[in-house]
mmCIF file of C-alpha atoms and ligand atoms in Angstrom:
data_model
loop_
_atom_site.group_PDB
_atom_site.id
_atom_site.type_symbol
_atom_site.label_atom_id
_atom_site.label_comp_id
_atom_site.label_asym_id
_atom_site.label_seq_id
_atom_site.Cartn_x
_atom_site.Cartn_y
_atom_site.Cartn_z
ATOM 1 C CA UNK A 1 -43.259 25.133 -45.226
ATOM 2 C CA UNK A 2 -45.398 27.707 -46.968
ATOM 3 C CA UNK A 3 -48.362 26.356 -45.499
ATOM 4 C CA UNK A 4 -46.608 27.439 -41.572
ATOM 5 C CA UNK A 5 -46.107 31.368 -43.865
ATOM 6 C CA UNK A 6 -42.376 30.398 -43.401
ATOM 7 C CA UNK A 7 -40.730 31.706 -46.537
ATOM 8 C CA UNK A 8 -37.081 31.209 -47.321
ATOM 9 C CA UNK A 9 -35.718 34.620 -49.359
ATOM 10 C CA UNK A 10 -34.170 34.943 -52.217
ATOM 11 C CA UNK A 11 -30.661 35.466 -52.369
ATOM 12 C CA UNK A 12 -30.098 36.834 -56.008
ATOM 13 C CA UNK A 13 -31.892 40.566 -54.826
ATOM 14 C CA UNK A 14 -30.512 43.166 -56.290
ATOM 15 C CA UNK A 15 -28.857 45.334 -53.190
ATOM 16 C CA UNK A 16 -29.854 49.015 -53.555
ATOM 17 C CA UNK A 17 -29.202 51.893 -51.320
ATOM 18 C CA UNK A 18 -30.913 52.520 -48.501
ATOM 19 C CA UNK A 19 -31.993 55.251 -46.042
ATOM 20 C CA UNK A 20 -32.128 53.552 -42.613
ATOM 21 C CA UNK A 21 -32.788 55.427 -39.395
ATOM 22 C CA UNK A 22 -31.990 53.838 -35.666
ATOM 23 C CA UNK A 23 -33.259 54.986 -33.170
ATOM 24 C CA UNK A 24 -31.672 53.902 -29.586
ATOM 25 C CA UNK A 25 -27.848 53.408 -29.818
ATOM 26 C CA UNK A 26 -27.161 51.145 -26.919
ATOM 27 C CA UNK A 27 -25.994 47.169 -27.658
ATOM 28 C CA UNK A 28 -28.778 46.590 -30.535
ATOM 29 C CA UNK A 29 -28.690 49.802 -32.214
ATOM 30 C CA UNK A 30 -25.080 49.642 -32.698
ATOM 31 C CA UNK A 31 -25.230 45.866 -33.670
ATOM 32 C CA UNK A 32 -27.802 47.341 -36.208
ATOM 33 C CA UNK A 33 -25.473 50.376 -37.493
ATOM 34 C CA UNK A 34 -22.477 48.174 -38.256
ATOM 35 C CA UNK A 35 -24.568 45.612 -39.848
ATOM 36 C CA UNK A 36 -25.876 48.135 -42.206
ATOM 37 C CA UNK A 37 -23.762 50.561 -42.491
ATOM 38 C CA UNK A 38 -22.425 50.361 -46.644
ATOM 39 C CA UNK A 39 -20.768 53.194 -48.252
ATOM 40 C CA UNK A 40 -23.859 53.476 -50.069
ATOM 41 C CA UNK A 41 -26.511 53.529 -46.801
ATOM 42 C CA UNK A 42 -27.202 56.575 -45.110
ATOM 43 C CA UNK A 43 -27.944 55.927 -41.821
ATOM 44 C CA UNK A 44 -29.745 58.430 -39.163
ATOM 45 C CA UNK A 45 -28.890 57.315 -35.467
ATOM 46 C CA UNK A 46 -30.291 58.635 -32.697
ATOM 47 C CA UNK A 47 -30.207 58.141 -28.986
ATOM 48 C CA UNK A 48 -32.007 60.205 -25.946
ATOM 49 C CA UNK A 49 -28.638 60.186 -23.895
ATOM 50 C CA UNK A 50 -26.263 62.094 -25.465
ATOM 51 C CA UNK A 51 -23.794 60.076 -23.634
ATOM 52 C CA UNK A 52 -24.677 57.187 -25.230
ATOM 53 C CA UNK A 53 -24.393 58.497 -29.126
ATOM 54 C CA UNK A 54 -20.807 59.421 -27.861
ATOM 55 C CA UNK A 55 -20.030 55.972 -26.467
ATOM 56 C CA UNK A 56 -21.750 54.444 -29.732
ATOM 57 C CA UNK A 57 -19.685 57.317 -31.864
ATOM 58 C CA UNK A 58 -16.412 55.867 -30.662
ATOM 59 C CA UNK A 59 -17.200 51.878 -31.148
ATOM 60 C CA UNK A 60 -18.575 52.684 -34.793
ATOM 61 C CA UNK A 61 -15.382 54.262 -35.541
ATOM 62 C CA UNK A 62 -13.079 51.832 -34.572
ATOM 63 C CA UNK A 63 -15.264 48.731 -36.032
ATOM 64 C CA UNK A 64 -16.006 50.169 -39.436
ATOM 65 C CA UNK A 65 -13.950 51.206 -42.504
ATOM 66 C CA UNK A 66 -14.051 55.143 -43.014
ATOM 67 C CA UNK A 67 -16.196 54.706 -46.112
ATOM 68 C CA UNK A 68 -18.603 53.122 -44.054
ATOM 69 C CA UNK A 69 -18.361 55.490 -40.997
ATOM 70 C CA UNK A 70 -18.911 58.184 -43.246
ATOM 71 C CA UNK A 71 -22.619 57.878 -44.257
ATOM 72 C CA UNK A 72 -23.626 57.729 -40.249
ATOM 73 C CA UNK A 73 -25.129 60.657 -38.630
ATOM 74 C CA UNK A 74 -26.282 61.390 -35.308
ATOM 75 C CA UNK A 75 -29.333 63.622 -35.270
ATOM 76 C CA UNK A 76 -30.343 66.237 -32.644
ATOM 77 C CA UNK A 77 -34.047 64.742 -32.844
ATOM 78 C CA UNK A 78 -36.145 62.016 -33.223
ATOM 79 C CA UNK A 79 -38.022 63.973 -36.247
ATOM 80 C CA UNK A 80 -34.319 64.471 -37.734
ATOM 81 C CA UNK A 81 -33.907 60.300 -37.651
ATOM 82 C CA UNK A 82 -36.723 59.433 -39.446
ATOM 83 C CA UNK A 83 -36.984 62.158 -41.866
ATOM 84 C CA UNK A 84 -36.433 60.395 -45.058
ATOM 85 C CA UNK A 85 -36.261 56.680 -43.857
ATOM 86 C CA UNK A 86 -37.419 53.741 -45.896
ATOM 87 C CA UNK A 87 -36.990 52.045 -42.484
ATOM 88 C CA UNK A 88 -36.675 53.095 -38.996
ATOM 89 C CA UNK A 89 -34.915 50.548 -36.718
ATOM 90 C CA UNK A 90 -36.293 50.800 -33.193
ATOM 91 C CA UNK A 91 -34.027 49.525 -30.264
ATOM 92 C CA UNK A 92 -34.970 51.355 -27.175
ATOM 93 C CA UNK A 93 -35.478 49.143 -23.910
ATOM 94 C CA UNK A 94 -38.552 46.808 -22.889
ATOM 95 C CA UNK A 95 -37.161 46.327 -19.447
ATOM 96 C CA UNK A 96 -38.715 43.720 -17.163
ATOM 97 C CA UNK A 97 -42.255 44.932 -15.512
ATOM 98 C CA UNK A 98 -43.258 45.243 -12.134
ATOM 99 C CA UNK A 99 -46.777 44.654 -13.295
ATOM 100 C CA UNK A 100 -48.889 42.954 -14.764
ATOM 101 C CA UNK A 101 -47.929 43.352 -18.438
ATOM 102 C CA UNK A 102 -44.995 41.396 -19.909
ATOM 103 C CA UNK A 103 -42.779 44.046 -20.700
ATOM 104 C CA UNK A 104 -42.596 47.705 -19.224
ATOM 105 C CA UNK A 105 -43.838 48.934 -22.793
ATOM 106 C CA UNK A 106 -43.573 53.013 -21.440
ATOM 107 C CA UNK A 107 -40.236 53.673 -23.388
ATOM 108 C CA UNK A 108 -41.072 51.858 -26.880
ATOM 109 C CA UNK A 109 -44.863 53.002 -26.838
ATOM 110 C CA UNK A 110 -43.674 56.774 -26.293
ATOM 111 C CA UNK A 111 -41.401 56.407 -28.988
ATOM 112 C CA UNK A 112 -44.295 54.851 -31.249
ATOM 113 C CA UNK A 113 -46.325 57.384 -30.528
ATOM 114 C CA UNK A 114 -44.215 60.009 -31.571
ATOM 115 C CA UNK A 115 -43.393 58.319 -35.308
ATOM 116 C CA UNK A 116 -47.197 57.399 -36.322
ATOM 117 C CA UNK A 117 -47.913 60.353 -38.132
ATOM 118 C CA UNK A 118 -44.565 61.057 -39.703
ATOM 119 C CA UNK A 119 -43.928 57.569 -40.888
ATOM 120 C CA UNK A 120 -47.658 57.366 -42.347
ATOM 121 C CA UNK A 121 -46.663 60.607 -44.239
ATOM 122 C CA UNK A 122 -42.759 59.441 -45.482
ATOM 123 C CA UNK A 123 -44.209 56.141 -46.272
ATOM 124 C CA UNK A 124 -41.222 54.577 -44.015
ATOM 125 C CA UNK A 125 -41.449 51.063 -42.811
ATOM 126 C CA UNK A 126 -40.924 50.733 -38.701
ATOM 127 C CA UNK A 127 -38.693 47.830 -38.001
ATOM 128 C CA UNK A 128 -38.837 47.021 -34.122
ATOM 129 C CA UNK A 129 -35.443 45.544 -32.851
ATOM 130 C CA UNK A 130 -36.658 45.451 -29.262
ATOM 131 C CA UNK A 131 -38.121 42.635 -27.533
ATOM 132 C CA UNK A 132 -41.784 42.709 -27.099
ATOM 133 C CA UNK A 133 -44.891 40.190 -27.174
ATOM 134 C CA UNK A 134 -46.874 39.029 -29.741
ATOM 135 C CA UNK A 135 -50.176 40.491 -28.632
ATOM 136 C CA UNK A 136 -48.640 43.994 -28.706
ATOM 137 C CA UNK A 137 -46.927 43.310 -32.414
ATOM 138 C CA UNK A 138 -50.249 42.634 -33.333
ATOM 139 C CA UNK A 139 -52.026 45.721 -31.886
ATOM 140 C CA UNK A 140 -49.097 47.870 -33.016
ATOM 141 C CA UNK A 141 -49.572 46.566 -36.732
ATOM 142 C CA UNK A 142 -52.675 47.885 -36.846
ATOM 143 C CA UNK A 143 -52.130 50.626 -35.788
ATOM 144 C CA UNK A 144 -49.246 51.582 -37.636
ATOM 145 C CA UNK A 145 -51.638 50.148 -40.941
ATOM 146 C CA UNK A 146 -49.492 47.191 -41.505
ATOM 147 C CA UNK A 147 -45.985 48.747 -41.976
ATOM 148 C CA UNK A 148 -44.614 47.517 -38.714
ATOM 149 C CA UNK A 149 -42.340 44.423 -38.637
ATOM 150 C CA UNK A 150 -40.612 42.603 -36.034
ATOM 151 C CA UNK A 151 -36.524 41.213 -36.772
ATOM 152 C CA UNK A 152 -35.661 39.744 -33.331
ATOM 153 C CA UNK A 153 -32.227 40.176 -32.256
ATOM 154 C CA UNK A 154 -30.169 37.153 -30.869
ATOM 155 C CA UNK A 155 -26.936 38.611 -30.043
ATOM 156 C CA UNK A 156 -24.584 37.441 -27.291
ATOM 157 C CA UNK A 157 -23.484 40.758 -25.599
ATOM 158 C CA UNK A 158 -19.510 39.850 -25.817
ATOM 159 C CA UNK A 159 -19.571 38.989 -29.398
ATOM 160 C CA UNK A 160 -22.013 41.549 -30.403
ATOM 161 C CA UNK A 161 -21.180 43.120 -33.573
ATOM 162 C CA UNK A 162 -19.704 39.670 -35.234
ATOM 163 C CA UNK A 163 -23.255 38.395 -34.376
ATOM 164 C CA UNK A 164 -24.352 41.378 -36.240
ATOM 165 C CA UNK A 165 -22.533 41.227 -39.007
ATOM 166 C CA UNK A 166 -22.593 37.278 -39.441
ATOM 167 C CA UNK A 167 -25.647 35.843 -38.011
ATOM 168 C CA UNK A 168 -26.505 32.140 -38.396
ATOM 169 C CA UNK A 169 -29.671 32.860 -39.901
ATOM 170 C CA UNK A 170 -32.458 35.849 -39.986
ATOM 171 C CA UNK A 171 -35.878 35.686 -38.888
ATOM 172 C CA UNK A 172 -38.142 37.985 -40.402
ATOM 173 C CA UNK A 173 -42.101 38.896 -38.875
ATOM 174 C CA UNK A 174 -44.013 40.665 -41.719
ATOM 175 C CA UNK A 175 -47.827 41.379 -41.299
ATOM 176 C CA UNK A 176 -48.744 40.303 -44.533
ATOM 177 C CA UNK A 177 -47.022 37.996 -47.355
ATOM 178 C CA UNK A 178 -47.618 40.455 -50.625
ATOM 179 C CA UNK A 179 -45.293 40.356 -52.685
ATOM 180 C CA UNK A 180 -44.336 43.728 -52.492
ATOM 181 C CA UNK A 181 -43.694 42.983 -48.782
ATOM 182 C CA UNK A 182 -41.534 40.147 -49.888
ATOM 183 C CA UNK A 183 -39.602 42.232 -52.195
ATOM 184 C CA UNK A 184 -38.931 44.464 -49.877
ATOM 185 C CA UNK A 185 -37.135 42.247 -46.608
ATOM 186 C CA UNK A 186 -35.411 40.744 -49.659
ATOM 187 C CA UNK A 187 -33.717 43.742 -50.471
ATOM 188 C CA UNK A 188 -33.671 45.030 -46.859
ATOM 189 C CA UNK A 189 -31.656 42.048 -45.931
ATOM 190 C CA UNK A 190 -30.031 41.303 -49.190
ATOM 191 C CA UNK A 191 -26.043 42.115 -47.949
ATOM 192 C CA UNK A 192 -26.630 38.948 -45.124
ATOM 193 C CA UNK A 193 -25.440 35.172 -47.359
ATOM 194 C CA UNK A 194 -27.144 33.311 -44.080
ATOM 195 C CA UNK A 195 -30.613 31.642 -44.652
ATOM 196 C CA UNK A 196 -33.430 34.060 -44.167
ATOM 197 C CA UNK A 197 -36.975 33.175 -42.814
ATOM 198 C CA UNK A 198 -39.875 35.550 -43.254
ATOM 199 C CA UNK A 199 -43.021 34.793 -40.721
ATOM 200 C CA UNK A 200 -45.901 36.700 -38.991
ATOM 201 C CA UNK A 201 -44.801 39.131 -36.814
ATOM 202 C CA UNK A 202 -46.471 36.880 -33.987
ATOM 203 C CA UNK A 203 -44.394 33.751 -34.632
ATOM 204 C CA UNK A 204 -41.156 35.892 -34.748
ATOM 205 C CA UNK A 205 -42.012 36.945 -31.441
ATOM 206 C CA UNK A 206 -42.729 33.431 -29.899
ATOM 207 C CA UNK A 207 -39.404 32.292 -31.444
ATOM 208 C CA UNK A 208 -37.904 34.859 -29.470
ATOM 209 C CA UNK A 209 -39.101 34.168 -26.100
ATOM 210 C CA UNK A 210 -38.975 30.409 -26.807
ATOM 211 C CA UNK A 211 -35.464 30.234 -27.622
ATOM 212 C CA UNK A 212 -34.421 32.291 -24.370
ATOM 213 C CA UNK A 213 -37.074 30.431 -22.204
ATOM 214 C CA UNK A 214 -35.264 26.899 -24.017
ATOM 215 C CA UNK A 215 -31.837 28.163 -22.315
ATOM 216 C CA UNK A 216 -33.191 29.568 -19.415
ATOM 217 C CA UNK A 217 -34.424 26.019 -18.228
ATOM 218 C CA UNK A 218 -31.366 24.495 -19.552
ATOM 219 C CA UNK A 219 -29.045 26.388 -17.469
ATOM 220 C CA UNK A 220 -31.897 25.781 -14.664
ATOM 221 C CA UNK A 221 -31.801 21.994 -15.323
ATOM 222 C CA UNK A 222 -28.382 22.030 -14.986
ATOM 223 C CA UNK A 223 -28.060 23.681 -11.930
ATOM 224 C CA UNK A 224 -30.720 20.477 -10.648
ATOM 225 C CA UNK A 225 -27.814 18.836 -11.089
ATOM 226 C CA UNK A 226 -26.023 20.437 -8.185
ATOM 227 C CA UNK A 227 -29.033 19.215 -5.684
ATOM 228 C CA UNK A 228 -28.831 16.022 -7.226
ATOM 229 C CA UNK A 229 -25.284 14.918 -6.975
ATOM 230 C CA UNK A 230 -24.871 16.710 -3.463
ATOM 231 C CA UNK A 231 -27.470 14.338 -1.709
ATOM 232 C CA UNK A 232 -25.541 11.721 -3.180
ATOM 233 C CA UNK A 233 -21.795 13.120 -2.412
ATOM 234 C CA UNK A 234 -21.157 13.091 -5.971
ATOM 235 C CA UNK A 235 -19.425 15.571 -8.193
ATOM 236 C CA UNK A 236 -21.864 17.662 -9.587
ATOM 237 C CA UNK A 237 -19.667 19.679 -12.250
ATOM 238 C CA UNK A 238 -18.318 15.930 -13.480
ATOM 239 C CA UNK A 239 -22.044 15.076 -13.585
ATOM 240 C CA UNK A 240 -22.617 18.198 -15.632
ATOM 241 C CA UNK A 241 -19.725 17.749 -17.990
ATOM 242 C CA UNK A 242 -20.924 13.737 -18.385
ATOM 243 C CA UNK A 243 -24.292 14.573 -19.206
ATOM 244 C CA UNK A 244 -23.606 18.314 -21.527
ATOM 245 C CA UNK A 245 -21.500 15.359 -23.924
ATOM 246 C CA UNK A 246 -24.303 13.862 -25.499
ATOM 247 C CA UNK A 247 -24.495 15.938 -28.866
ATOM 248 C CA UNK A 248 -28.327 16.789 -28.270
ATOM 249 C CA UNK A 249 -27.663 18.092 -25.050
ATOM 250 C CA UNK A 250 -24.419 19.867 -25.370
ATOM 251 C CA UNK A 251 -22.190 22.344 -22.933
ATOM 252 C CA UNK A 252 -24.310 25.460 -23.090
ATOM 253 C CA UNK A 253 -25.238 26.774 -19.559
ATOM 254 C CA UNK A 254 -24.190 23.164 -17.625
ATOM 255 C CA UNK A 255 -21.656 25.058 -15.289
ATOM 256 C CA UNK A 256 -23.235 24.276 -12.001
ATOM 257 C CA UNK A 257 -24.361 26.408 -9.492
ATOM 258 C CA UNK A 258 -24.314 29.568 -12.138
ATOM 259 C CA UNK A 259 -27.679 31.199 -12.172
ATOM 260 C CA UNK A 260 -28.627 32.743 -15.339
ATOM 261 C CA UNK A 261 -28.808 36.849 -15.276
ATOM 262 C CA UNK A 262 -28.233 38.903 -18.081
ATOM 263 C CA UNK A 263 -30.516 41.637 -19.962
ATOM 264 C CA UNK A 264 -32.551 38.584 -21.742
ATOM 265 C CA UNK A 265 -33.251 35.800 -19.839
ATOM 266 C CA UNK A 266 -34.519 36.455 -16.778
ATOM 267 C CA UNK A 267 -36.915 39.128 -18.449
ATOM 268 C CA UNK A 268 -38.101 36.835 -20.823
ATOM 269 C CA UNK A 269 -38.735 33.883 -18.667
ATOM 270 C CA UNK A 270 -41.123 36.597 -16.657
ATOM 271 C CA UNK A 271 -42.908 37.772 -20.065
ATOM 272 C CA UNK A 272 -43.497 34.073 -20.816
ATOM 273 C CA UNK A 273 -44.630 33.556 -17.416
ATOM 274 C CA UNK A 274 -47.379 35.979 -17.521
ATOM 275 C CA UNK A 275 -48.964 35.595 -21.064
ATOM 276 C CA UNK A 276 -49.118 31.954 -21.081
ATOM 277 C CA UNK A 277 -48.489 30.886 -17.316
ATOM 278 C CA UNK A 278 -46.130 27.942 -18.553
ATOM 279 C CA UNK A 279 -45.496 25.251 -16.199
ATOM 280 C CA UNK A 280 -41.669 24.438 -17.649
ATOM 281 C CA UNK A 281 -40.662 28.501 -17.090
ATOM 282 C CA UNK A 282 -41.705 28.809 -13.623
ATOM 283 C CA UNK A 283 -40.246 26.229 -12.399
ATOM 284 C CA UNK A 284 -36.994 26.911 -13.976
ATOM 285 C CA UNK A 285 -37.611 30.524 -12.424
ATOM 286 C CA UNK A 286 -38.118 29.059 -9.346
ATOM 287 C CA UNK A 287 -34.748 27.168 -9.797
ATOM 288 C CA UNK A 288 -33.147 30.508 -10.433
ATOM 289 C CA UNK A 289 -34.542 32.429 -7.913
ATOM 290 C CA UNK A 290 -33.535 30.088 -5.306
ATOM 291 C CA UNK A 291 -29.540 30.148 -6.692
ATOM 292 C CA UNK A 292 -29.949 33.503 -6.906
ATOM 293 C CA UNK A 293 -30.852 33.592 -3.113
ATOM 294 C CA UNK A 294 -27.904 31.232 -2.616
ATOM 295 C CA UNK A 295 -25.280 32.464 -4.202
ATOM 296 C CA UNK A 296 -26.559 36.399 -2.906
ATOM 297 C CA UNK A 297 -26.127 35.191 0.555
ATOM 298 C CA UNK A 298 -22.718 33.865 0.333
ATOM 299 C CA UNK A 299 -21.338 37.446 -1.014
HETATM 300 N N1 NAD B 1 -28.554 43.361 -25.428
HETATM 301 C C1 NAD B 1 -28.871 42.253 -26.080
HETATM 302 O O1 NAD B 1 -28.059 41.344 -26.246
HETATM 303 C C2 NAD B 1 -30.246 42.104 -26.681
HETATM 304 C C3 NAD B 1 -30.498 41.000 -27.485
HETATM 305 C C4 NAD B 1 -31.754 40.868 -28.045
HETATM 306 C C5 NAD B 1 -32.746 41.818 -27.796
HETATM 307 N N2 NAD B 1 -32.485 42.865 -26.989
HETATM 308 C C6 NAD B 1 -33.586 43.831 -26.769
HETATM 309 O O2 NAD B 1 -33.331 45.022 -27.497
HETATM 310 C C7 NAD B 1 -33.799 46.165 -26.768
HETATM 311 C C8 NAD B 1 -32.646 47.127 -26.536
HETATM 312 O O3 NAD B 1 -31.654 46.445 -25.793
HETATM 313 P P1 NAD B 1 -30.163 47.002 -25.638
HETATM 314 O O4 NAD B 1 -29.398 45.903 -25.026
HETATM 315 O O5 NAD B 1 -29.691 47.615 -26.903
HETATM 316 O O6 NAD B 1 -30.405 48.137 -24.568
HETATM 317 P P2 NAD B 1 -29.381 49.320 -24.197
HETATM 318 O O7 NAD B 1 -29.778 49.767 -22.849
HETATM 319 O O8 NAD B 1 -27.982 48.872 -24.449
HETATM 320 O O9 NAD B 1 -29.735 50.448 -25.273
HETATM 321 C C9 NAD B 1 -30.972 51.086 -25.353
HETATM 322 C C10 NAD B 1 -30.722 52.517 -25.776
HETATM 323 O O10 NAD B 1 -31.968 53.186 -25.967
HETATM 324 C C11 NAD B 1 -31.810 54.515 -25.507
HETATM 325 N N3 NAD B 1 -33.123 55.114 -25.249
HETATM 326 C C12 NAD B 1 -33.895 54.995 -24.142
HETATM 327 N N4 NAD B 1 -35.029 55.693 -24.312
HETATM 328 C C13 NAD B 1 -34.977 56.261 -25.540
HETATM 329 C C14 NAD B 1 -35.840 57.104 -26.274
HETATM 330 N N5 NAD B 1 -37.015 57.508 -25.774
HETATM 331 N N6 NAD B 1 -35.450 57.523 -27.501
HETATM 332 C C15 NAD B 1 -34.253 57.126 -28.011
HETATM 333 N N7 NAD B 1 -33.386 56.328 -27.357
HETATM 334 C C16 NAD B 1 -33.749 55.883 -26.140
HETATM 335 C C17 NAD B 1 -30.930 54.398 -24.287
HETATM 336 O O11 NAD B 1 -30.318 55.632 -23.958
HETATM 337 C C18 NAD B 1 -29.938 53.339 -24.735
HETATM 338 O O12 NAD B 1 -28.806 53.902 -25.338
HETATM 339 C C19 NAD B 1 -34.442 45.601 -25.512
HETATM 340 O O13 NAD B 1 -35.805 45.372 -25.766
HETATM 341 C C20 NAD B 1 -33.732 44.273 -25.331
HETATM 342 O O14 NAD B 1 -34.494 43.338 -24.615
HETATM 343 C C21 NAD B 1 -31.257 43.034 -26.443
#
């Protein structure tokens, strides 16, 4: 396993306090504040809609105990966020691009650009949240002089904050394996009792777009099914259900004629697309887009 830089943490850490800005408080920034909010964290949110710090304002407070609550702040500024941070969460958008590039990078590099200096100075590690690629983790890392990482979020928007708080595991990209660097996503991550992986930062980000690009064809093969069983005058949700109960398989995405949408997948599938022109992903795409034209039509 060590061979792969997989690492399994330690669990024993000792948890300490920590100051933790976030900056972006849509559905990852508040999964990140109410994962790590302790009455002993400080943490420093900060969104560019003011709108949005409200909206995030009002879900903190009604999913956290008031000790927790307490030790959030909202800041006025980016600067304000990240003054003092031993880590600085970043969970603005990568939307999908119209171009060539996998990800429409303008929102996250902006915001990159306006931390370098002040988190070489405060010595504060940047922790992106946000999806991106692994050719841009690894340009960012250098640029940043190695205290970048990468924690990819797999949240399911309805249960977001339990995912949060209980995930199934953690996956952790570092840029190097020091100790020191060890020691520190130890304690980062100490409060979670799941298993937690520590990789490159460029793994981290293939596991990412694998997994989505895994369900994206899933749901994709399963909506084959619905060609299939027509030409044949068969029942393709009884096909579906049939075929979903083999345990390796199982019910995820086998509801026929559902496309798959969302903020993930369909962006994803497109970044996947583009860096590596996979076969498997654009023809599930092409599955999709095809539905979507479908099922569009008949609204
Ligand atoms: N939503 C999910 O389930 C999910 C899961 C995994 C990964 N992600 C990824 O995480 C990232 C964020 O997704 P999200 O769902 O939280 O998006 P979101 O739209 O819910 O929230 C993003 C927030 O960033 C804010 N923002 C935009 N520009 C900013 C700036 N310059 N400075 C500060 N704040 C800014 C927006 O106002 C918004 O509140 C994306 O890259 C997304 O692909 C999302």
């Amino acid at each position: 396993v060590q061979e792969l830089f997989t690492t399994e943490l330690a669990d024993s850490i000792e948890i300490r306090p920590l100051k933790l800005g976030i900056i972006g408080t849509g559905v990852v920034g508040r999964a990140a504040a109410v994962a790590f909010a302790k009455p002993n964290n400080i943490l420093s949110l900060y969104d560019i809609s003011l709108e949005q710090e409200q909206n995030a304002a009002m879900v903190l407070k009604l999913a956290l105990r008031e000790d927790y609550f307490r030790n959030i702040r909202f800041c006025p500024d980016i600067e304000e966020a990240c003054r003092d941070a031993d880590y600085l969460m970043i969970c603005v958008p990568t939307p999908m691009s119209l171009k060539k590039e996998p990800y429409d990078y303008s929102i996250i590099d902006q915001v990159m650009d306006r931390l370098s200096d002040k988190v070489a100075k405060n010595n504060t590690t940047i922790v992106v949240r946000s999806t991106v690629d692994p050719f841009w983790l690894t340009k960012k890392s250098q640029e940043f002089r190695q205290k970048l990482w990468f924690v990819p979020e797999f949240l399911r928007e309805q249960t977001y904050l339990t995912d949060a708080i209980n995930p199934p595991h953690i996956i952790i990209g570092l840029p190097n394996f020091q100790p020191e660097t060890i020691k520190n996503a130890e304690q980062l991550f100490s409060q979670f009792k799941c298993p937690k992986y520590a990789t490159t930062l460029e793994t981290a980000a293939l596991v990412k777009l694998f997994r989505n690009a895994f369900l994206a064809t899933k749901i994709s093969l399963f909506n084959e099914i619905g060609r299939a069983a027509s030409q044949c005058g068969e029942d393709a949700q009884e096909v579906a259900k049939l075929v979903a109960l083999d345990g390796r398989i199982g019910d995820y995405g086998s509801k026929v004629g559902k496309p798959y949408g969302g903020k993930c997948l369909p962006k994803d599938v497109d970044a996947l697309n583009k860096l590596y022109d996979c076969a498997i992903t654009r023809a599930s795409q092409s599955v999709n887009d095809k539905l979507l034209e479908v099922t569009n039509h008949a609204e």
